[in-house]
CSV table of C-alpha atoms and ligand atoms in Angstrom, one decimal:
chain,number,residue,atom,x,y,z
M,9,MET,CA,-58.5,68.8,-42.6
M,10,ILE,CA,-55.2,66.6,-42.5
M,11,ASP,CA,-53.7,66.4,-38.9
M,12,ALA,CA,-50.1,67.8,-39.1
M,13,THR,CA,-47.4,68.9,-37.1
M,14,VAL,CA,-45.5,72.1,-36.8
M,15,GLU,CA,-41.9,71.3,-38.6
M,16,ALA,CA,-40.6,75.0,-38.4
M,17,ARG,CA,-42.2,78.7,-38.1
M,18,HIS,CA,-40.9,81.9,-39.7
M,19,GLY,CA,-43.4,85.4,-38.3
M,20,HIS,CA,-47.5,84.1,-40.0
M,21,ARG,CA,-45.8,81.4,-42.6
M,22,LEU,CA,-45.0,78.1,-40.9
M,23,LEU,CA,-44.2,74.5,-42.4
M,24,VAL,CA,-45.8,72.2,-41.6
M,25,LEU,CA,-45.3,67.2,-42.0
M,26,THR,CA,-48.8,65.8,-42.5
M,27,ASP,CA,-49.2,62.6,-41.3
M,28,ASP,CA,-48.9,61.3,-44.0
M,29,GLY,CA,-45.5,62.9,-44.5
M,30,ARG,CA,-45.6,65.7,-46.4
M,31,SER,CA,-44.6,68.5,-46.2
M,32,LEU,CA,-45.9,72.0,-45.9
M,33,ILE,CA,-46.9,75.3,-46.2
M,34,ALA,CA,-49.4,76.8,-44.3
M,35,VAL,CA,-50.5,80.5,-43.4
M,36,MET,CA,-52.6,81.1,-40.0
M,37,ARG,CA,-55.8,82.4,-40.1
M,38,GLY,CA,-55.7,85.4,-37.8
M,39,ARG,CA,-54.0,86.0,-34.7
M,40,LYS,CA,-53.0,82.7,-33.7
M,41,SER,CA,-49.6,83.8,-33.1
M,42,ASP,CA,-48.8,81.3,-30.2
M,43,ILE,CA,-48.3,78.3,-33.1
M,44,THR,CA,-45.0,76.7,-32.0
M,45,VAL,CA,-42.8,74.0,-33.1
M,46,GLY,CA,-43.8,70.0,-31.9
M,47,ASP,CA,-47.9,71.6,-31.8
M,48,ARG,CA,-50.5,69.2,-33.9
M,49,VAL,CA,-52.5,71.2,-35.4
M,50,SER,CA,-55.3,69.9,-38.4
M,51,ILE,CA,-54.7,72.5,-42.0
M,52,GLY,CA,-57.3,72.7,-44.6
M,53,GLU,CA,-55.1,72.2,-48.1
M,54,LEU,CA,-54.6,75.1,-50.2
M,55,GLY,CA,-53.5,73.5,-53.6
M,56,SER,CA,-49.2,73.4,-54.5
M,57,GLY,CA,-47.8,72.2,-51.4
M,58,GLN,CA,-49.9,75.2,-49.9
M,59,ALA,CA,-52.1,75.1,-46.7
M,60,VAL,CA,-54.3,76.9,-43.8
M,61,ILE,CA,-53.9,76.5,-40.3
M,62,GLU,CA,-57.5,75.8,-38.8
M,63,LYS,CA,-56.7,74.7,-35.4
M,64,VAL,CA,-54.5,74.0,-32.9
M,65,GLN,CA,-54.3,70.8,-30.5
M,66,PRO,CA,-54.0,71.5,-27.0
M,67,ARG,CA,-50.0,71.1,-26.1
M,68,ARG,CA,-48.6,68.2,-24.0
M,69,ASN,CA,-45.7,70.0,-22.9
M,70,LEU,CA,-44.7,73.4,-24.0
M,71,ILE,CA,-40.4,74.8,-23.6
M,72,GLN,CA,-40.0,78.6,-22.5
M,73,ARG,CA,-37.6,80.8,-22.0
M,74,SER,CA,-38.7,84.4,-20.7
M,75,ASP,CA,-37.2,87.6,-18.9
M,76,ALA,CA,-39.1,90.5,-17.4
M,77,TRP,CA,-41.2,91.3,-20.3
M,78,LYS,CA,-42.5,87.8,-22.3
M,79,ALA,CA,-42.3,84.2,-22.1
M,80,LYS,CA,-40.7,83.2,-25.7
M,81,SER,CA,-42.0,79.3,-27.0
M,82,GLN,CA,-39.0,76.7,-28.2
M,83,ALA,CA,-40.9,73.5,-28.7
M,84,ALA,CA,-44.4,72.1,-28.0
M,85,ASN,CA,-44.9,68.4,-27.3
M,86,ILE,CA,-41.6,67.0,-26.7
M,87,ASP,CA,-41.0,63.5,-25.3
M,88,GLN,CA,-36.9,65.0,-24.6
M,89,ALA,CA,-34.5,67.4,-24.3
M,90,ALA,CA,-30.5,67.1,-24.9
M,91,VAL,CA,-28.5,70.1,-23.6
M,92,VAL,CA,-25.6,70.1,-26.3
M,93,ILE,CA,-22.5,71.3,-24.9
M,94,ALA,CA,-18.6,71.5,-25.4
M,95,PRO,CA,-14.9,71.9,-24.5
M,96,SER,CA,-14.8,74.7,-26.4
M,97,PRO,CA,-16.5,77.4,-26.8
M,98,PRO,CA,-16.7,77.4,-22.8
M,99,PHE,CA,-19.6,77.1,-22.1
M,100,SER,CA,-21.9,78.4,-19.5
M,101,ASP,CA,-23.1,76.1,-15.8
M,102,ASP,CA,-25.7,79.0,-16.0
M,103,LEU,CA,-27.3,78.5,-18.7
M,104,LEU,CA,-27.3,74.7,-18.4
M,105,SER,CA,-28.8,74.4,-15.0
M,106,ARG,CA,-31.4,76.5,-16.8
M,107,VAL,CA,-31.9,74.2,-19.1
M,108,MET,CA,-32.7,71.4,-17.3
M,109,ILE,CA,-34.8,73.5,-14.9
M,110,GLU,CA,-37.1,74.8,-17.5
M,111,ALA,CA,-37.0,70.4,-19.2
M,112,SER,CA,-37.6,69.3,-15.4
M,113,THR,CA,-41.6,71.7,-14.8
M,114,GLN,CA,-42.4,69.9,-17.7
M,115,ASN,CA,-42.2,66.5,-17.3
M,116,VAL,CA,-39.9,66.2,-20.1
M,117,THR,CA,-36.5,64.0,-19.2
M,118,VAL,CA,-32.5,66.3,-20.0
M,119,ALA,CA,-29.8,64.7,-20.8
M,120,LEU,CA,-26.9,66.3,-21.4
M,121,LEU,CA,-24.5,65.6,-24.7
M,122,VAL,CA,-21.1,66.3,-24.1
M,123,ASN,CA,-19.9,67.2,-28.0
M,124,LYS,CA,-16.7,67.2,-29.6
M,125,SER,CA,-15.2,64.9,-27.1
M,126,ASP,CA,-12.1,64.6,-29.3
M,127,LEU,CA,-10.5,67.7,-28.2
M,128,GLY,CA,-8.6,66.4,-25.5
M,129,ALA,CA,-7.2,68.7,-22.7
M,130,GLN,CA,-9.8,71.1,-23.3
M,131,ARG,CA,-12.8,67.9,-22.6
M,132,ALA,CA,-10.2,66.7,-19.7
M,133,ALA,CA,-10.5,70.3,-18.3
M,134,ILE,CA,-14.3,70.6,-18.1
M,135,GLU,CA,-14.4,66.9,-16.3
M,136,PRO,CA,-15.1,68.7,-12.9
M,137,ARG,CA,-17.8,70.2,-14.5
M,138,ILE,CA,-20.0,67.7,-15.6
M,139,VAL,CA,-19.3,65.3,-13.0
M,140,LEU,CA,-21.8,67.6,-11.2
M,141,TYR,CA,-24.2,66.9,-13.0
M,142,LYS,CA,-23.7,62.9,-12.7
M,143,SER,CA,-23.8,63.5,-9.5
M,144,LEU,CA,-27.5,65.1,-9.9
M,145,GLY,CA,-28.6,62.2,-11.4
M,146,TYR,CA,-29.1,63.3,-15.5
M,147,GLU,CA,-28.2,61.2,-18.0
M,148,VAL,CA,-24.7,62.1,-19.7
M,149,PHE,CA,-24.0,60.9,-22.9
M,150,GLU,CA,-20.4,61.6,-25.3
M,151,CYS,CA,-19.7,62.5,-28.4
M,152,SER,CA,-18.0,63.7,-31.7
M,153,ALA,CA,-20.2,64.6,-34.1
M,154,LYS,CA,-17.1,65.7,-36.3
M,155,THR,CA,-14.6,63.5,-36.4
M,156,ASP,CA,-16.9,60.2,-35.2
M,157,PRO,CA,-20.6,60.5,-37.0
M,158,GLN,CA,-20.9,56.6,-37.3
M,159,GLY,CA,-20.0,56.4,-33.7
M,160,THR,CA,-22.6,59.5,-33.0
M,161,VAL,CA,-25.1,58.5,-34.1
M,162,ALA,CA,-24.8,54.6,-33.1
M,163,ARG,CA,-24.1,56.1,-29.3
M,164,LEU,CA,-26.9,57.4,-29.7
M,165,ALA,CA,-29.7,55.9,-31.4
M,166,PRO,CA,-30.8,54.1,-28.7
M,167,TRP,CA,-31.9,57.0,-26.7
M,168,LEU,CA,-33.5,58.6,-29.7
M,169,ALA,CA,-35.7,55.9,-31.3
M,170,GLY,CA,-39.3,56.9,-31.1
M,171,ARG,CA,-39.7,60.3,-28.7
M,172,THR,CA,-39.0,63.6,-30.3
M,173,THR,CA,-35.6,65.5,-29.1
M,174,LEU,CA,-35.8,68.9,-28.4
M,175,LEU,CA,-31.5,70.2,-29.2
M,176,LEU,CA,-30.7,72.9,-26.9
M,177,GLY,CA,-27.9,75.1,-26.5
M,178,GLN,CA,-25.7,78.0,-27.0
M,179,SER,CA,-24.4,78.8,-29.8
M,180,GLY,CA,-21.1,76.5,-31.2
M,181,MET,CA,-21.6,73.4,-29.7
M,182,GLY,CA,-22.5,71.4,-32.8
M,183,LYS,CA,-26.5,71.4,-32.5
M,184,SER,CA,-26.4,71.5,-36.2
M,185,THR,CA,-23.4,69.3,-36.8
M,186,LEU,CA,-25.6,66.5,-34.8
M,187,VAL,CA,-28.9,66.6,-36.6
M,188,ASN,CA,-26.5,66.5,-39.7
M,189,CYS,CA,-24.9,63.1,-39.3
M,190,LEU,CA,-28.0,62.1,-37.8
M,191,ILE,CA,-29.9,63.2,-41.3
M,192,PRO,CA,-27.5,63.0,-43.3
M,193,ASN,CA,-28.5,64.9,-46.3
M,194,ALA,CA,-30.5,67.4,-43.7
M,195,GLY,CA,-28.6,70.3,-45.5
M,196,LEU,CA,-28.7,72.3,-42.3
M,197,ARG,CA,-25.7,75.3,-43.0
M,198,THR,CA,-22.3,74.8,-40.1
M,199,GLN,CA,-20.3,77.8,-39.7
M,200,GLU,CA,-18.4,76.5,-42.3
M,201,ILE,CA,-20.6,76.7,-45.2
M,202,SER,CA,-20.8,80.3,-44.0
M,203,THR,CA,-17.1,80.7,-43.6
M,204,ALA,CA,-16.4,79.0,-47.1
M,205,LEU,CA,-19.1,81.8,-48.5
M,206,ASP,CA,-17.4,83.7,-46.3
M,207,ALA,CA,-20.5,85.6,-44.9
M,208,GLY,CA,-19.4,86.0,-41.0
M,209,ARG,CA,-21.1,83.6,-38.5
M,210,HIS,CA,-23.5,81.6,-40.0
M,211,THR,CA,-26.3,79.9,-37.2
M,212,THR,CA,-29.1,78.1,-36.7
M,213,THR,CA,-31.7,81.4,-36.9
M,214,PHE,CA,-34.9,79.6,-36.4
M,215,THR,CA,-36.2,75.8,-34.8
M,216,ARG,CA,-36.6,72.8,-37.4
M,217,LEU,CA,-37.6,69.5,-36.3
M,218,PHE,CA,-36.5,66.8,-38.1
M,219,ASP,CA,-37.9,62.7,-39.3
M,220,LEU,CA,-35.4,60.7,-37.9
M,221,PRO,CA,-34.7,58.5,-41.1
M,222,ALA,CA,-34.7,54.5,-40.8
M,223,PRO,CA,-33.1,52.7,-39.5
M,224,LEU,CA,-33.1,55.2,-36.7
M,225,SER,CA,-36.8,56.4,-35.4
M,226,GLY,CA,-38.4,59.2,-34.0
M,227,ARG,CA,-37.4,62.7,-34.2
M,228,ILE,CA,-35.2,65.8,-33.5
M,229,ILE,CA,-35.6,69.6,-32.8
M,230,ASP,CA,-32.7,71.3,-33.8
M,231,SER,CA,-32.7,75.0,-32.5
M,232,PRO,CA,-30.0,78.6,-32.5
M,233,GLY,CA,-28.3,78.5,-29.7
M,234,PHE,CA,-29.0,81.7,-26.6
M,235,GLN,CA,-26.9,83.5,-25.1
M,236,THR,CA,-29.6,84.1,-22.4
M,237,PHE,CA,-32.4,82.0,-20.9
M,238,GLY,CA,-34.4,83.6,-18.6
M,239,LEU,CA,-37.7,81.6,-16.2
M,240,GLU,CA,-39.2,84.5,-14.8
M,241,HIS,CA,-42.2,82.6,-16.1
M,242,LEU,CA,-41.7,80.3,-13.6
M,243,SER,CA,-42.6,80.5,-9.7
M,244,GLU,CA,-39.9,79.7,-6.3
M,245,SER,CA,-41.6,76.4,-5.8
M,246,GLN,CA,-42.0,75.8,-9.6
M,247,ARG,CA,-37.5,76.0,-9.9
M,248,LEU,CA,-36.4,74.6,-6.8
M,249,HIS,CA,-39.1,71.1,-7.5
M,250,ALA,CA,-36.8,71.6,-10.5
M,251,MET,CA,-34.0,71.0,-9.1
M,252,PRO,CA,-32.9,67.3,-8.1
M,253,GLU,CA,-30.9,68.1,-4.7
M,254,CYS,CA,-34.2,71.2,-3.8
M,255,GLN,CA,-36.4,68.8,-4.1
M,256,ALA,CA,-36.9,67.2,-0.8
M,257,LEU,CA,-36.7,71.0,0.8
M,258,LEU,CA,-39.6,72.5,-0.5
M,259,GLY,CA,-41.1,73.9,2.4
M,260,GLN,CA,-38.8,73.2,4.7
M,261,CYS,CA,-37.6,76.5,5.5
M,262,ARG,CA,-38.7,77.5,8.8
M,263,PHE,CA,-40.1,80.8,6.8
M,264,HIS,CA,-42.4,81.0,3.8
M,265,SER,CA,-40.8,83.4,2.6
M,266,CYS,CA,-37.5,82.6,2.7
M,267,THR,CA,-35.0,84.2,0.4
M,268,HIS,CA,-32.3,81.2,1.5
M,269,ARG,CA,-29.8,84.2,2.5
M,270,GLU,CA,-29.8,85.3,6.5
M,271,GLU,CA,-32.7,83.6,8.1
M,272,PRO,CA,-32.1,81.6,10.3
M,273,GLY,CA,-33.6,78.1,10.1
M,274,CYS,CA,-33.3,78.1,6.6
M,275,ALA,CA,-33.4,74.9,4.7
M,276,ILE,CA,-31.3,75.4,1.3
M,277,ARG,CA,-28.9,77.3,3.5
M,278,ALA,CA,-28.4,73.7,5.8
M,279,ALA,CA,-27.9,72.1,2.8
M,280,VAL,CA,-25.7,74.1,1.3
M,281,LYS,CA,-23.4,73.6,4.3
M,282,ASP,CA,-23.7,69.7,4.7
M,283,GLY,CA,-22.5,69.6,1.1
M,284,ARG,CA,-26.3,68.0,-0.2
M,285,ILE,CA,-26.3,71.5,-2.6
M,286,ASP,CA,-23.0,71.9,-4.7
M,287,GLU,CA,-22.1,76.1,-4.1
M,288,ARG,CA,-22.2,76.4,-7.7
M,289,ARG,CA,-25.9,75.3,-7.8
M,290,TYR,CA,-26.4,77.5,-4.7
M,291,SER,CA,-25.4,80.6,-6.4
M,292,LEU,CA,-27.3,79.8,-9.3
M,293,LEU,CA,-30.6,79.5,-6.5
M,294,LEU,CA,-29.3,82.8,-5.3
M,295,LYS,CA,-29.8,84.8,-8.4
M,296,LEU,CA,-32.8,82.8,-10.0
M,297,HIS,CA,-34.9,83.8,-6.3
M,298,GLU,CA,-33.5,87.0,-7.2
M,299,GLU,CA,-34.4,87.4,-10.8
M,300,THR,CA,-37.8,86.9,-10.2
M,301,ARG,CA,-38.0,89.4,-7.0
M,302,VAL,CA,-36.7,92.2,-8.7
M,303,ASN,CA,-39.0,91.7,-12.1
M,304,ALA,CA,-42.4,89.6,-10.4
M,305,PRO,CA,-45.2,90.0,-10.8
M,306,ALA,CA,-45.9,89.7,-14.0
M,307,SER,CA,-49.4,88.2,-15.3
M,308,TRP,CA,-48.0,86.3,-18.0
M,309,ARG,CA,-46.7,83.6,-15.4
M,310,ARG,CA,-47.7,79.9,-15.9
D,12,GTP,N1,-14.2,69.4,-33.1
D,12,GTP,C1,-14.8,69.5,-33.1
D,12,GTP,N2,-15.7,70.4,-34.0
D,12,GTP,C2,-16.7,70.3,-34.0
D,12,GTP,C3,-17.5,69.2,-33.0
D,12,GTP,N3,-18.9,69.1,-33.7
D,12,GTP,C4,-19.2,70.9,-34.4
D,12,GTP,N4,-18.2,71.0,-34.2
D,12,GTP,C5,-17.6,72.2,-34.6
D,12,GTP,O1,-18.3,73.5,-33.7
D,12,GTP,C6,-18.7,74.4,-34.8
D,12,GTP,C7,-20.2,75.0,-34.8
D,12,GTP,O2,-21.0,73.6,-34.8
D,12,GTP,P1,-22.8,74.2,-35.2
D,12,GTP,O3,-22.4,72.3,-35.3
D,12,GTP,O4,-22.7,75.3,-35.8
D,12,GTP,O5,-23.1,74.5,-33.8
D,12,GTP,P2,-24.7,74.8,-33.4
D,12,GTP,O6,-24.1,74.0,-31.3
D,12,GTP,O7,-25.7,74.3,-34.1
D,12,GTP,O8,-24.3,76.6,-33.7
D,12,GTP,P3,-25.7,77.7,-33.7
D,12,GTP,O9,-26.8,77.0,-34.9
D,12,GTP,O10,-24.9,78.7,-33.3
D,12,GTP,O11,-26.3,77.5,-32.0
D,12,GTP,C8,-18.5,73.9,-36.4
D,12,GTP,O12,-17.3,74.9,-36.7
D,12,GTP,C9,-18.1,72.4,-36.5
D,12,GTP,O13,-17.9,71.8,-37.6
D,12,GTP,C10,-17.1,68.4,-32.7
D,12,GTP,O14,-17.7,66.7,-32.5
D,12,GTP,N5,-15.7,68.1,-32.6
D,13,MG,MG1,-26.6,75.7,-35.4
D,14,ZN,ZN1,-34.7,79.3,3.3
């Protein structure tokens, strides 16, 4: 048996990268349906580039998003994540924060990657929003994958070196364009290709892991843009613990079942009042609290 990493998955068919550097098509035996990109597997080779998954190793971490019915795996065994945003199309602070919360619960460092910095006036308009995340301690990278690929690579290379990085973000922010400038022959289809083919919007449809070519090192995972990012698989204490400004307030409310709205002795509301918690983040916190309260309990939660 050979060890490999899952590069991509489409239904029951997987693409795996063996530790000796070969890409093979692999099928799952039985119903190991929860295999995801980044999983470490042992495979048996069947010849002519085909293999069968024999075993899935335990995971170090797993990034998921969920709704009231089920959790969906995004990637496993990652070292860090970058949420890619841009001045245009508009990005959502709500989605951005949700990704950051999920990553933190998995002990995954998360940075903000502000792409399309070439869009001058629009870029300036989003600055106050970016300042918020800086103040919360998140690292922020600026780049323009399309107009300055070399500068983008130079800026990101040290951060990417030797680690597996998951790119997440809404559609159209430039995740695939970024991957393309890091891996010139990645052959990813960005929207331009599809526009040229007149096939309408052509966005990334599956998650894919790439080895970064020398002189870069590490791995990068491109993923499809999302429009929702439910955190219903997380408990309230997990969510609060994953918000840097709320961590210290965990368990400080007078009532254990505090909803942080009207209860007396609410530590969260007190912090909002004196500016330790930003109003925008407080709204998100209430929204997340409400979502989980309405839909609880679910047996699949962590
Ligand atoms: N102006 C500008 N446009 C960019 C930049 N980077 C990417 N784009 C454009 O933004 C559009 C979307 O880029 P993609 O890389 O496909 O975006 P994506 O995040 O992978 O989108 P999904 O696959 O749908 O999630 C394309 O038309 C790119 O050419 C940039 O730095 N500046
Ligand atoms: Mg893409
Ligand atoms: Zn409270």
